[in-house]
Amino acid sequence: MSSTTEIVQASLARRYKAESRFRLYGIVAISISLSFLAFLLISITYKSIPAFYETQVQLTVNLDAEKLGVGASPDIKAIKTANYSGVIKGALREQFPDVKKRKAKKELYSLVSVGAQYQLRDFILEDPSVIGTEQTIWLIADDELNGLVTAVSDVTDIGDTPTRLSEQQRGWINTLQQQDQVKTGFNYTFFSAGDSREPELAGIKAALIGSAWVLLVTFLVSFPVAVAAAIYLEEFAPTNRWTDVIEVNINNLAAVPSIVFGLLGLAVFINFFALPRSAPLIGGIVLSLMTLPTIIISSRAALKAVPPSIREAAQGLGASKVQVVFHHVLPLAMPGILTGTIIGLAQALGETAPLLMIGMVAFIVDIPQSIVDPATALPVQVFLWSDSPERAFVAKTSAAIVVLLGFLVVMNAVAVFLRKRFERRW
Amino acid sequence: MSTSTTLNDIIPGSPAIQESTKVDDVTAMLDSIEGTVGTTRVENPKMEMREVDVFYADKQAIYDVDLDVARNEVIAMIGPSGCGKSTFLRCLNRMNDTIPICRVTGSITLDGVDINTREQDPVLLRARVGMVFQKPNPFAKSIFDNVAYGPRIHGLAANRAELDEIVISSLKRAGLYDEVKSRLDAPGTSLSGGQQQRLCIARTIAVNPEVILMDEPCSALDPIATARIEELIDELRENYAIAIVTHSMQQAARVSQRTAYFHLGKLVEVGKTNDIFTNPQHDLTENYITGRFG
């Protein structure tokens, strides 16, 4: 007896040491991964801040019919094609009457976004009676101006903040600021507009809706197909060489590079079936191919985890195979199946490469209204913006990533909610 | 610690080292078995098994077993672990069908009709021959839905009132109703182990089967819950034929009228429970019930 006690006691210290060492490894590993995650999130969020602000400049515009180039009582078509740009330029000249040189004028005009003329047009379309009057209205400012005023408090003393605005331009901004003619607010345009070459006019909505359509198609195609395949393979399929082959191939499918699915989509759906290019329909189908193995594999694991005693109980009562599966096994496996589905959909949401192949990388300004409209997706939008030269697109890129992550969080929250509803006490 | 410790030092008189039960002897005795000792047949049987062999792939698990299950009788099947008694029990409602490599030959009849034919639907068979398992396995549903499941899938109740009637009477017959009547909506898994097993019995009798098979129904339960189930089995005998597999010889002695002793896939001896336990004919049976091995 005593010898066992001694031997065990001698080894105890070593065993506890091994345990505490392992705990330390674990904590270090978690800290490292958490710090990477925190670094990523903080840096992206910080960079995205300017994209969520929009700066506007207050100008007094003279809506003289002659200056607009329309008649006294113009029809809608005339209003739509009126010379708003000229009116805005006139207003700027009036604001700073001592700007005479051509180059200086050009610099002055560039303080206001080219989108301002559409803003002015919409303003007049809403109430054509303002023609002939003088109106003080807020117009959207250029992206450089927005970037600068959100970055520094005093535009005349910017230190080494990068900007393309000249000293003269900053002087004008300062003047406007002192007269309370510059205001910065939440950037609604970002969430209500499609893509644009002008950063201050570019919005995420088209990509967001595009992604939603793509995911809808992906879910509708992959979920029923994958669950049906998993149930068949797990519960009904005979065990023979064919099922082995199928199983191996499903696992292989999960490892196929995603761009290959894009090529397949291009060759089969666009070239052969002549489905519309750039459409969420094809994007969704292609991403379903990619998502299928993930859902199948996790669904099979979930089905396998249902205790055999439950199947036996139901069979012992005379339930048929289908009744056993649909009354007992599937409900118990549902939380696991949903988890797999959400992992698959999250992958699909972040996938860029296959979408590039099927033309969803096109410059899409309009918000897609259906699954066959040309569209782009969030990760593709990130890719597009990251390629644009304007400084403001750096912020837009980060903001698009934030929106993408937000989309993911919302999706996961829905999944957790569904899981909770399906989960049964065990 | 001294190295000369043997099993005998820990458990004096341990059966493992008894002279008479060396493995070779058992095999020799088993080989010598030609047929079964005792009367395997009864008059007007509920179920008849004739020359039943069971194979798992190439391995034979049951050898040439003849046995009858009488009406309104509890027959106990005892024997050491791995002797095939559970496998044999599962043949009676074709639960072995669910194991792809399992093959059953010979004839098994219920009321004179062979159950292993193509025409015999296993779903119908299992509605007539119910089963209670070793581990309580209530569905992840409410107590009510657990009991109502069988009647529902078979369409035994025409309306909700009839279903209520079936569920309540089944729970009453399983002796569970008074304990759960206030919480029929609670999940079946919230009950204690003994209550869960009675729930499983209630679930089985709700389908109103003709035979009930029980595969070690008390092995996961404490003595009090076991006593409760045993009482229940005795009451159920009035209406059903019951075949029970048990590891506990005391239980076999308490609840059964006939006992069948299995060893290594062979039915060694069968007879009236009293006779088996007081005057076993075969050496293997005697060794088992006197606790020399098991």
XYZ file of C-alpha atoms in Angstrom, chain A residues 1-4 239 307 309-321 323-324 327-328 332 424-426, chain B residues 1 90 93 95 98 123 126-127 129-131 133 137-141 149-150 153-154 187 189-190 203-204 207:
54
model
C 0.000 0.000 0.000
C 2.590 2.484 1.116
C 4.613 2.099 -2.045
C 1.635 2.978 -4.253
C -24.173 0.829 -47.197
C -29.260 8.604 -29.739
C -32.529 4.622 -28.313
C -34.940 7.232 -29.672
C -35.115 5.520 -33.043
C -35.635 2.155 -31.374
C -38.357 3.562 -29.146
C -40.268 4.902 -32.117
C -39.699 1.771 -34.180
C -40.779 -0.385 -31.254
C -44.094 1.452 -31.256
C -44.584 0.683 -34.918
C -43.480 3.953 -36.446
C -42.361 3.609 -40.052
C -38.881 4.674 -41.062
C -42.089 8.654 -39.256
C -39.087 7.854 -37.100
C -41.099 12.886 -35.964
C -38.073 12.218 -33.803
C -33.586 16.591 -32.438
C -35.756 20.615 -27.102
C -35.045 19.727 -23.562
C -33.068 16.572 -23.518
C 1.526 -3.915 -2.326
C -35.559 -8.634 -30.693
C -40.924 -8.021 -33.229
C -36.310 -5.166 -34.401
C -32.910 -2.467 -38.520
C -44.950 -1.783 -38.711
C -44.600 -3.893 -33.877
C -48.014 -2.446 -33.164
C -45.755 -6.785 -30.264
C -44.633 -3.818 -28.206
C -41.217 -3.347 -26.689
C -36.028 -1.089 -23.630
C -35.997 6.337 -23.702
C -38.867 8.810 -23.633
C -39.241 11.006 -26.689
C -38.248 14.657 -26.402
C -41.933 15.509 -26.156
C -47.563 9.041 -30.084
C -48.383 5.387 -30.807
C -49.418 7.337 -35.792
C -51.682 4.303 -35.973
C -41.319 16.996 -20.991
C -37.379 13.610 -19.865
C -38.097 15.686 -16.746
C -46.435 4.385 -24.153
C -46.176 0.734 -25.170
C -51.039 0.982 -28.634
